[in-house]
Amino acid sequence: MKKLVSVVFILLLACVSNESKAKKILEQGLNDASSSVRVSAARALMKLGDGRGENLLMEMAAEEGTEQQVNALNALYDAGYTAFEPFVIRLCSDPVTAVRVAAYRIVASSNEQEARTILLQGVLDESSRVREIAYPGLGKFEETDALLQGLRDSDPIVRIAVARTLGELGTEGMADFIREELKKLRLDVWGKGVVAIAELNDTNSVDLLKRLLNEGTDELKIRAAEALLILNDHSGVQTVLRAMKSNDPFIRIHAVDVLSRYDVPEAYDDLKAAVNDEYINVAVLALEALGIYDAVNQKKLFVEVMDGSSVLLRISAAYAYLRS
C-alpha cells in the first residue's frame, strides 16, 4: 500500500512539475527579445484565458512596424478576439495592405452593428484580399444587396467568396455559380473555389474533387482533399499525408495546416513525425494539431519538446500540454 501511495505521489509531482515548466516557458516568452516569440507566447496565454496575453497582443498590434502589427493582429483573431476597438478600426485604413487585411479579419468576425459600416467601406477597398474578407463579413448582417453586387467584383476569387456567403444565407444556385467561375480560371488557382463548393455541401462535386486528387498542382490536390474532408469523405487523406513528405516546405505547411483544422486520426503518427521537421512552421503546426485532437495521448511528446532547443516549439508544446 505504501509503495502504491509513493508511486501516485511521484506521478502527481511529475504532473505539477511539468505544468509549472509549461507556465514558465510561456511567461518567459512574453519578455523574449524576438517579437515573433512574444506573439506566440501571448497568443497561447490568451487562448488559455490569461489576460496578459491579450493585453500584450493589443499593445503590439497598436505599435508601428508592419510585420509585428500583422502577426499580433492575426494572433488576436486566431485566439478569438472580436472586440470592436478604435485601434482595429484605425488599422483598417492603414496604407499597408497586409495590415488592413489582418484588421479586417477581426472586424469581419465582430457582431457589433458598427462593424457593418467598416465592412461596407471594405468592399470598396483597392485590395481584392480586403474585399474577399469584407464581403463575407457582411453576411451576418444580411446585406444581400451589397453581396449581390459582389458577384460582379473584378476579382474571381472575391466573386467566389461572395457566392459562398450568399449560398450559406440560402441563395440558390451559388454552387453552380462557383463552378462556372472555375471554368474561367487556370487549374492552379482553383483551390479556394473547390473548398467553397464543399462548404456549400455540394455533394454533386465529389467526383470532380476525387479527380482533382490526381490532377493539377500539389496545392490543388491538397485543396481537393480538404474539400472532401469538409464533406466527411476521407478518400483524400493519403494525398495530404504524401504532401507532408514533399521537398517543398510550403506544401508541407499547407498539408499540416489542413490537419490542424480537421480531425484525421489516421494522420496522428505522421503529425508526430512532423514535429521533427526542419522547417519550424511545419513542426509548430504539427504540435498544434496534436494538441487539439490527440492531446491526452501526446503528453509525453509535449514534455520532451518543452526541453528542446527551439523556443517557438517549446511554447507550442507548453500550450499543448496546458490545454490537454
mmCIF file of C-alpha atoms in Angstrom:
data_model
loop_
_atom_site.group_PDB
_atom_site.id
_atom_site.type_symbol
_atom_site.label_atom_id
_atom_site.label_comp_id
_atom_site.label_asym_id
_atom_site.label_seq_id
_atom_site.Cartn_x
_atom_site.Cartn_y
_atom_site.Cartn_z
ATOM 1 C CA MET A 1 0.000 0.000 0.000
ATOM 2 C CA LYS A 2 2.822 2.417 0.905
ATOM 3 C CA LYS A 3 4.517 1.602 -2.398
ATOM 4 C CA LEU A 4 1.331 2.428 -4.311
ATOM 5 C CA VAL A 5 0.945 5.727 -2.461
ATOM 6 C CA SER A 6 4.559 6.590 -3.254
ATOM 7 C CA VAL A 7 4.068 5.874 -6.954
ATOM 8 C CA VAL A 8 0.918 8.017 -7.067
ATOM 9 C CA PHE A 9 2.742 10.842 -5.261
ATOM 10 C CA ILE A 10 5.642 10.706 -7.719
ATOM 11 C CA LEU A 11 3.248 10.825 -10.678
ATOM 12 C CA LEU A 12 1.374 13.781 -9.221
ATOM 13 C CA LEU A 13 4.646 15.569 -8.533
ATOM 14 C CA ALA A 14 5.746 14.996 -12.135
ATOM 15 C CA CYS A 15 2.478 16.430 -13.446
ATOM 16 C CA VAL A 16 2.775 19.513 -11.238
ATOM 17 C CA SER A 17 6.409 19.947 -12.266
ATOM 18 C CA ASN A 18 5.579 19.732 -15.973
ATOM 19 C CA GLU A 19 2.692 22.161 -15.555
ATOM 20 C CA SER A 20 4.962 24.622 -13.782
ATOM 21 C CA LYS A 21 7.574 24.245 -16.507
ATOM 22 C CA ALA A 22 4.959 24.891 -19.208
ATOM 23 C CA LYS A 23 3.701 28.027 -17.468
ATOM 24 C CA LYS A 24 7.245 29.297 -17.015
ATOM 25 C CA ILE A 25 8.014 28.799 -20.720
ATOM 26 C CA LEU A 26 5.011 30.917 -21.711
ATOM 27 C CA GLU A 27 5.745 33.616 -19.161
ATOM 28 C CA GLN A 28 9.363 33.865 -20.278
ATOM 29 C CA GLY A 29 8.179 34.105 -23.871
ATOM 30 C CA LEU A 30 6.309 37.311 -23.074
ATOM 31 C CA ASN A 31 9.643 39.039 -22.453
ATOM 32 C CA ASP A 32 11.662 37.486 -25.265
ATOM 33 C CA ALA A 33 13.724 39.766 -27.489
ATOM 34 C CA SER A 34 12.010 38.382 -30.594
ATOM 35 C CA SER A 35 8.602 39.853 -31.442
ATOM 36 C CA SER A 36 7.528 36.580 -33.098
ATOM 37 C CA VAL A 37 8.260 34.706 -29.868
ATOM 38 C CA ARG A 38 6.353 37.268 -27.793
ATOM 39 C CA VAL A 39 3.383 36.989 -30.152
ATOM 40 C CA SER A 40 3.455 33.193 -29.940
ATOM 41 C CA ALA A 41 3.573 33.187 -26.137
ATOM 42 C CA ALA A 42 0.889 35.872 -25.840
ATOM 43 C CA ARG A 43 -1.401 34.011 -28.239
ATOM 44 C CA ALA A 44 -1.012 30.820 -26.198
ATOM 45 C CA LEU A 45 -1.755 32.607 -22.927
ATOM 46 C CA MET A 46 -4.765 34.363 -24.430
ATOM 47 C CA LYS A 47 -6.168 31.039 -25.582
ATOM 48 C CA LEU A 48 -5.666 29.722 -22.062
ATOM 49 C CA GLY A 49 -7.693 32.630 -20.678
ATOM 50 C CA ASP A 50 -4.752 34.616 -19.308
ATOM 51 C CA GLY A 51 -5.434 38.327 -19.859
ATOM 52 C CA ARG A 52 -1.745 39.142 -20.078
ATOM 53 C CA GLY A 53 -1.636 37.552 -23.500
ATOM 54 C CA GLU A 54 -4.458 39.663 -24.898
ATOM 55 C CA ASN A 55 -3.033 42.850 -23.393
ATOM 56 C CA LEU A 56 0.386 42.281 -24.928
ATOM 57 C CA LEU A 57 -1.034 41.453 -28.348
ATOM 58 C CA MET A 58 -3.137 44.610 -28.295
ATOM 59 C CA GLU A 59 -0.071 46.664 -27.406
ATOM 60 C CA MET A 60 1.983 45.071 -30.174
ATOM 61 C CA ALA A 61 -0.799 45.491 -32.726
ATOM 62 C CA ALA A 62 -1.084 49.189 -31.898
ATOM 63 C CA GLU A 63 2.635 49.834 -32.361
ATOM 64 C CA GLU A 64 4.044 50.782 -35.726
ATOM 65 C CA GLY A 65 6.018 48.100 -37.522
ATOM 66 C CA THR A 66 4.234 46.197 -40.246
ATOM 67 C CA GLU A 67 5.378 42.638 -39.549
ATOM 68 C CA GLN A 68 4.738 42.899 -35.820
ATOM 69 C CA GLN A 69 1.338 44.516 -36.345
ATOM 70 C CA VAL A 70 0.250 41.842 -38.791
ATOM 71 C CA ASN A 71 1.461 38.991 -36.579
ATOM 72 C CA ALA A 72 -0.178 40.448 -33.475
ATOM 73 C CA LEU A 73 -3.482 41.117 -35.248
ATOM 74 C CA ASN A 74 -3.549 37.623 -36.711
ATOM 75 C CA ALA A 75 -2.787 36.161 -33.287
ATOM 76 C CA LEU A 76 -5.653 38.144 -31.755
ATOM 77 C CA TYR A 77 -8.003 36.898 -34.447
ATOM 78 C CA ASP A 78 -6.831 33.313 -34.054
ATOM 79 C CA ALA A 79 -7.354 33.497 -30.293
ATOM 80 C CA GLY A 80 -10.955 34.632 -30.790
ATOM 81 C CA TYR A 81 -10.616 38.389 -30.326
ATOM 82 C CA THR A 82 -13.709 40.157 -31.701
ATOM 83 C CA ALA A 83 -13.739 43.435 -29.734
ATOM 84 C CA PHE A 84 -14.545 46.473 -31.857
ATOM 85 C CA GLU A 85 -11.681 48.644 -30.605
ATOM 86 C CA PRO A 86 -10.628 52.033 -32.077
ATOM 87 C CA PHE A 87 -7.108 50.829 -32.882
ATOM 88 C CA VAL A 88 -8.501 47.997 -35.024
ATOM 89 C CA ILE A 89 -10.793 50.395 -36.869
ATOM 90 C CA ARG A 90 -7.864 52.738 -37.465
ATOM 91 C CA LEU A 91 -5.751 49.933 -38.915
ATOM 92 C CA CYS A 92 -8.500 49.153 -41.437
ATOM 93 C CA SER A 93 -7.333 52.351 -43.173
ATOM 94 C CA ASP A 94 -3.618 51.597 -42.908
ATOM 95 C CA PRO A 95 -1.681 52.214 -46.140
ATOM 96 C CA VAL A 96 -0.099 48.742 -45.908
ATOM 97 C CA THR A 97 -2.352 46.080 -47.418
ATOM 98 C CA ALA A 98 -1.221 43.295 -45.094
ATOM 99 C CA VAL A 99 -2.162 45.385 -42.051
ATOM 100 C CA ARG A 100 -5.599 46.217 -43.463
ATOM 101 C CA VAL A 101 -6.228 42.553 -44.257
ATOM 102 C CA ALA A 102 -5.361 41.487 -40.713
ATOM 103 C CA ALA A 103 -7.502 44.248 -39.187
ATOM 104 C CA TYR A 104 -10.478 43.448 -41.404
ATOM 105 C CA ARG A 105 -10.353 39.801 -40.337
ATOM 106 C CA ILE A 106 -11.120 40.936 -36.796
ATOM 107 C CA VAL A 107 -13.824 43.374 -37.877
ATOM 108 C CA ALA A 108 -15.448 40.722 -40.079
ATOM 109 C CA SER A 109 -15.741 38.411 -37.071
ATOM 110 C CA SER A 110 -17.432 41.069 -34.930
ATOM 111 C CA ASN A 111 -21.172 41.094 -34.295
ATOM 112 C CA GLU A 112 -21.182 44.781 -33.387
ATOM 113 C CA GLN A 113 -23.507 46.843 -35.575
ATOM 114 C CA GLU A 114 -20.736 49.392 -36.078
ATOM 115 C CA ALA A 115 -18.763 46.737 -37.923
ATOM 116 C CA ARG A 116 -21.273 46.910 -40.753
ATOM 117 C CA THR A 117 -20.129 50.420 -41.723
ATOM 118 C CA ILE A 118 -16.465 49.447 -41.772
ATOM 119 C CA LEU A 119 -17.184 46.335 -43.837
ATOM 120 C CA LEU A 120 -19.203 48.348 -46.364
ATOM 121 C CA GLN A 121 -16.103 50.509 -46.766
ATOM 122 C CA GLY A 122 -14.009 47.369 -47.099
ATOM 123 C CA VAL A 123 -15.893 46.097 -50.143
ATOM 124 C CA LEU A 124 -14.672 49.247 -51.928
ATOM 125 C CA ASP A 125 -11.028 48.699 -50.939
ATOM 126 C CA GLU A 126 -8.500 48.615 -53.771
ATOM 127 C CA SER A 127 -7.140 45.307 -52.483
ATOM 128 C CA SER A 128 -9.015 42.168 -53.512
ATOM 129 C CA ARG A 129 -7.666 40.496 -50.357
ATOM 130 C CA VAL A 130 -9.566 43.016 -48.226
ATOM 131 C CA ARG A 131 -12.731 42.693 -50.317
ATOM 132 C CA GLU A 132 -12.531 38.908 -50.030
ATOM 133 C CA ILE A 133 -12.802 39.320 -46.242
ATOM 134 C CA ALA A 134 -15.232 42.245 -46.118
ATOM 135 C CA TYR A 135 -17.979 40.732 -48.260
ATOM 136 C CA PRO A 136 -18.370 37.525 -46.207
ATOM 137 C CA GLY A 137 -18.280 39.652 -43.052
ATOM 138 C CA LEU A 138 -21.437 41.383 -44.281
ATOM 139 C CA GLY A 139 -23.175 38.023 -44.380
ATOM 140 C CA LYS A 140 -24.035 38.096 -40.681
ATOM 141 C CA PHE A 141 -25.763 41.451 -41.254
ATOM 142 C CA GLU A 142 -27.665 40.003 -44.231
ATOM 143 C CA GLU A 143 -26.505 42.795 -46.537
ATOM 144 C CA THR A 144 -27.901 40.959 -49.530
ATOM 145 C CA ASP A 145 -27.829 43.933 -51.921
ATOM 146 C CA ALA A 146 -24.127 44.562 -51.279
ATOM 147 C CA LEU A 147 -23.371 40.857 -51.622
ATOM 148 C CA LEU A 148 -25.217 40.624 -54.929
ATOM 149 C CA GLN A 149 -23.074 43.489 -56.183
ATOM 150 C CA GLY A 150 -20.072 41.487 -55.083
ATOM 151 C CA LEU A 151 -20.953 38.783 -57.597
ATOM 152 C CA ARG A 152 -19.771 41.292 -60.203
ATOM 153 C CA ASP A 153 -16.468 42.111 -58.476
ATOM 154 C CA SER A 154 -13.475 42.366 -60.797
ATOM 155 C CA ASP A 155 -11.617 39.569 -58.984
ATOM 156 C CA PRO A 156 -12.864 35.981 -59.457
ATOM 157 C CA ILE A 157 -11.660 34.886 -56.004
ATOM 158 C CA VAL A 158 -13.768 37.643 -54.450
ATOM 159 C CA ARG A 159 -16.761 36.585 -56.543
ATOM 160 C CA ILE A 160 -16.320 33.023 -55.305
ATOM 161 C CA ALA A 161 -16.170 34.202 -51.672
ATOM 162 C CA VAL A 162 -19.338 36.227 -52.197
ATOM 163 C CA ALA A 163 -21.145 33.294 -53.819
ATOM 164 C CA ARG A 164 -20.206 31.026 -50.923
ATOM 165 C CA THR A 165 -21.580 33.598 -48.457
ATOM 166 C CA LEU A 166 -24.833 34.008 -50.376
ATOM 167 C CA GLY A 167 -25.171 30.238 -50.589
ATOM 168 C CA GLU A 168 -24.775 29.961 -46.830
ATOM 169 C CA LEU A 169 -27.535 32.563 -46.487
ATOM 170 C CA GLY A 170 -29.855 30.403 -48.574
ATOM 171 C CA THR A 171 -29.481 31.881 -52.060
ATOM 172 C CA GLU A 172 -29.942 29.063 -54.566
ATOM 173 C CA GLY A 173 -27.577 28.226 -57.405
ATOM 174 C CA MET A 174 -24.399 29.508 -55.800
ATOM 175 C CA ALA A 175 -22.505 26.206 -56.127
ATOM 176 C CA ASP A 176 -23.310 26.279 -59.841
ATOM 177 C CA PHE A 177 -22.133 29.901 -59.971
ATOM 178 C CA ILE A 178 -18.791 28.896 -58.454
ATOM 179 C CA ARG A 179 -18.373 26.021 -60.889
ATOM 180 C CA GLU A 180 -18.918 28.437 -63.780
ATOM 181 C CA GLU A 181 -16.325 30.784 -62.291
ATOM 182 C CA LEU A 182 -13.812 27.946 -62.091
ATOM 183 C CA LYS A 183 -14.197 27.289 -65.803
ATOM 184 C CA LYS A 184 -12.758 30.765 -66.418
ATOM 185 C CA LEU A 185 -9.705 30.179 -64.245
ATOM 186 C CA ARG A 186 -6.459 28.279 -64.634
ATOM 187 C CA LEU A 187 -6.476 24.951 -62.825
ATOM 188 C CA ASP A 188 -3.708 26.088 -60.479
ATOM 189 C CA VAL A 189 -5.935 28.768 -58.917
ATOM 190 C CA TRP A 190 -8.975 26.559 -58.339
ATOM 191 C CA GLY A 191 -8.141 25.941 -54.671
ATOM 192 C CA LYS A 192 -10.472 28.336 -52.873
ATOM 193 C CA GLY A 193 -13.252 27.533 -55.310
ATOM 194 C CA VAL A 194 -13.295 23.790 -54.665
ATOM 195 C CA VAL A 195 -13.272 24.390 -50.911
ATOM 196 C CA ALA A 196 -16.133 26.889 -51.271
ATOM 197 C CA ILE A 197 -18.203 24.331 -53.181
ATOM 198 C CA ALA A 198 -17.678 21.817 -50.389
ATOM 199 C CA GLU A 199 -18.611 24.396 -47.756
ATOM 200 C CA LEU A 200 -21.951 24.701 -49.539
ATOM 201 C CA ASN A 201 -22.344 20.937 -49.060
ATOM 202 C CA ASP A 202 -22.454 20.339 -52.790
ATOM 203 C CA THR A 203 -22.128 16.557 -52.884
ATOM 204 C CA ASN A 204 -22.591 16.623 -56.656
ATOM 205 C CA SER A 205 -18.971 17.752 -56.879
ATOM 206 C CA VAL A 206 -17.492 14.718 -55.100
ATOM 207 C CA ASP A 207 -16.459 13.003 -58.357
ATOM 208 C CA LEU A 208 -14.759 16.201 -59.539
ATOM 209 C CA LEU A 209 -12.931 16.556 -56.234
ATOM 210 C CA LYS A 210 -11.690 12.987 -56.404
ATOM 211 C CA ARG A 211 -10.382 13.557 -59.922
ATOM 212 C CA LEU A 212 -8.517 16.614 -58.727
ATOM 213 C CA LEU A 213 -6.617 14.466 -56.231
ATOM 214 C CA ASN A 214 -4.603 13.290 -59.224
ATOM 215 C CA GLU A 215 -4.615 16.434 -61.361
ATOM 216 C CA GLY A 216 -3.070 19.879 -61.228
ATOM 217 C CA THR A 217 -0.564 21.216 -58.739
ATOM 218 C CA ASP A 218 0.254 19.741 -55.342
ATOM 219 C CA GLU A 219 -1.514 22.732 -53.795
ATOM 220 C CA LEU A 220 -4.737 21.972 -55.660
ATOM 221 C CA LYS A 221 -4.562 18.292 -54.691
ATOM 222 C CA ILE A 222 -4.413 19.300 -51.022
ATOM 223 C CA ARG A 223 -7.328 21.679 -51.517
ATOM 224 C CA ALA A 224 -9.363 18.900 -53.114
ATOM 225 C CA ALA A 225 -8.556 16.612 -50.187
ATOM 226 C CA GLU A 226 -9.627 19.367 -47.779
ATOM 227 C CA ALA A 227 -12.892 19.827 -49.667
ATOM 228 C CA LEU A 228 -13.569 16.113 -49.357
ATOM 229 C CA LEU A 229 -12.906 16.249 -45.606
ATOM 230 C CA ILE A 230 -15.468 19.038 -45.332
ATOM 231 C CA LEU A 231 -17.921 16.628 -46.975
ATOM 232 C CA ASN A 232 -16.896 13.946 -44.448
ATOM 233 C CA ASP A 233 -15.060 11.962 -47.124
ATOM 234 C CA HIS A 234 -11.572 10.755 -46.129
ATOM 235 C CA SER A 235 -10.586 9.470 -49.569
ATOM 236 C CA GLY A 236 -8.103 12.331 -49.964
ATOM 237 C CA VAL A 237 -6.251 11.770 -46.691
ATOM 238 C CA GLN A 238 -3.429 9.817 -48.318
ATOM 239 C CA THR A 239 -2.895 12.756 -50.683
ATOM 240 C CA VAL A 240 -2.385 15.035 -47.674
ATOM 241 C CA LEU A 241 -0.054 12.548 -45.988
ATOM 242 C CA ARG A 242 2.062 12.308 -49.144
ATOM 243 C CA ALA A 243 2.210 16.107 -49.285
ATOM 244 C CA MET A 244 3.676 16.101 -45.768
ATOM 245 C CA LYS A 245 6.736 14.389 -47.260
ATOM 246 C CA SER A 246 7.153 16.907 -50.088
ATOM 247 C CA ASN A 247 10.546 18.518 -50.667
ATOM 248 C CA ASP A 248 8.728 21.855 -50.776
ATOM 249 C CA PRO A 249 8.290 23.186 -47.210
ATOM 250 C CA PHE A 250 5.325 25.318 -48.259
ATOM 251 C CA ILE A 251 3.483 22.229 -49.468
ATOM 252 C CA ARG A 252 4.262 20.544 -46.156
ATOM 253 C CA ILE A 253 2.936 23.607 -44.301
ATOM 254 C CA HIS A 254 -0.309 23.529 -46.263
ATOM 255 C CA ALA A 255 -0.747 19.810 -45.651
ATOM 256 C CA VAL A 256 -0.188 20.131 -41.893
ATOM 257 C CA ASP A 257 -2.408 23.222 -41.795
ATOM 258 C CA VAL A 258 -5.287 21.144 -43.155
ATOM 259 C CA LEU A 259 -4.673 18.519 -40.474
ATOM 260 C CA SER A 260 -4.725 21.252 -37.822
ATOM 261 C CA ARG A 261 -8.273 22.203 -38.863
ATOM 262 C CA TYR A 262 -9.822 18.753 -39.337
ATOM 263 C CA ASP A 263 -9.581 15.745 -37.052
ATOM 264 C CA VAL A 264 -7.908 12.955 -39.026
ATOM 265 C CA PRO A 265 -6.929 10.171 -36.580
ATOM 266 C CA GLU A 266 -5.053 8.229 -39.258
ATOM 267 C CA ALA A 267 -2.662 11.175 -39.536
ATOM 268 C CA TYR A 268 -1.587 11.328 -35.882
ATOM 269 C CA ASP A 269 1.605 9.286 -36.408
ATOM 270 C CA ASP A 270 2.596 11.456 -39.375
ATOM 271 C CA LEU A 271 1.939 14.596 -37.361
ATOM 272 C CA LYS A 272 4.128 13.258 -34.568
ATOM 273 C CA ALA A 273 6.933 12.698 -37.087
ATOM 274 C CA ALA A 274 6.404 16.201 -38.486
ATOM 275 C CA VAL A 275 7.248 17.697 -35.087
ATOM 276 C CA ASN A 276 10.857 16.994 -36.100
ATOM 277 C CA ASP A 277 10.528 18.774 -39.455
ATOM 278 C CA GLU A 278 13.483 21.023 -40.244
ATOM 279 C CA TYR A 279 11.096 23.812 -41.163
ATOM 280 C CA ILE A 280 9.895 25.324 -37.889
ATOM 281 C CA ASN A 281 6.450 26.348 -39.182
ATOM 282 C CA VAL A 282 5.673 22.753 -40.118
ATOM 283 C CA ALA A 283 6.767 21.486 -36.708
ATOM 284 C CA VAL A 284 4.742 24.127 -34.849
ATOM 285 C CA LEU A 285 1.573 23.371 -36.823
ATOM 286 C CA ALA A 286 2.024 19.635 -36.252
ATOM 287 C CA LEU A 287 2.289 20.196 -32.494
ATOM 288 C CA GLU A 288 -0.795 22.401 -32.532
ATOM 289 C CA ALA A 289 -2.772 19.758 -34.420
ATOM 290 C CA LEU A 290 -1.806 17.066 -31.929
ATOM 291 C CA GLY A 291 -2.645 19.434 -29.094
ATOM 292 C CA ILE A 292 -6.125 19.961 -30.476
ATOM 293 C CA TYR A 293 -7.059 16.408 -31.432
ATOM 294 C CA ASP A 294 -4.860 13.940 -29.528
ATOM 295 C CA ALA A 295 -3.511 15.842 -26.548
ATOM 296 C CA VAL A 296 -4.299 13.181 -23.954
ATOM 297 C CA ASN A 297 -2.112 10.649 -25.746
ATOM 298 C CA GLN A 298 0.712 13.055 -26.604
ATOM 299 C CA LYS A 299 1.653 14.471 -23.194
ATOM 300 C CA LYS A 300 4.965 12.630 -23.211
ATOM 301 C CA LEU A 301 5.820 14.222 -26.557
ATOM 302 C CA PHE A 302 4.873 17.674 -25.293
ATOM 303 C CA VAL A 303 7.117 17.261 -22.251
ATOM 304 C CA GLU A 304 10.023 16.147 -24.447
ATOM 305 C CA VAL A 305 9.644 19.126 -26.782
ATOM 306 C CA MET A 306 9.498 21.525 -23.830
ATOM 307 C CA ASP A 307 13.134 20.554 -23.210
ATOM 308 C CA GLY A 308 14.132 21.180 -26.848
ATOM 309 C CA SER A 309 16.281 23.925 -28.326
ATOM 310 C CA SER A 310 13.634 25.799 -30.334
ATOM 311 C CA VAL A 311 11.844 28.429 -28.254
ATOM 312 C CA LEU A 312 8.856 28.508 -30.639
ATOM 313 C CA LEU A 313 8.457 24.749 -30.355
ATOM 314 C CA ARG A 314 8.796 24.923 -26.583
ATOM 315 C CA ILE A 315 5.986 27.495 -26.486
ATOM 316 C CA SER A 316 3.760 25.348 -28.728
ATOM 317 C CA ALA A 317 4.465 22.280 -26.605
ATOM 318 C CA ALA A 318 3.817 24.188 -23.375
ATOM 319 C CA TYR A 319 0.491 25.424 -24.682
ATOM 320 C CA ALA A 320 -0.487 21.959 -25.888
ATOM 321 C CA TYR A 321 0.419 20.464 -22.516
ATOM 322 C CA LEU A 322 -1.549 23.041 -20.524
ATOM 323 C CA ARG A 323 -4.687 22.685 -22.627
ATOM 324 C CA SER A 324 -4.586 18.844 -22.549
#
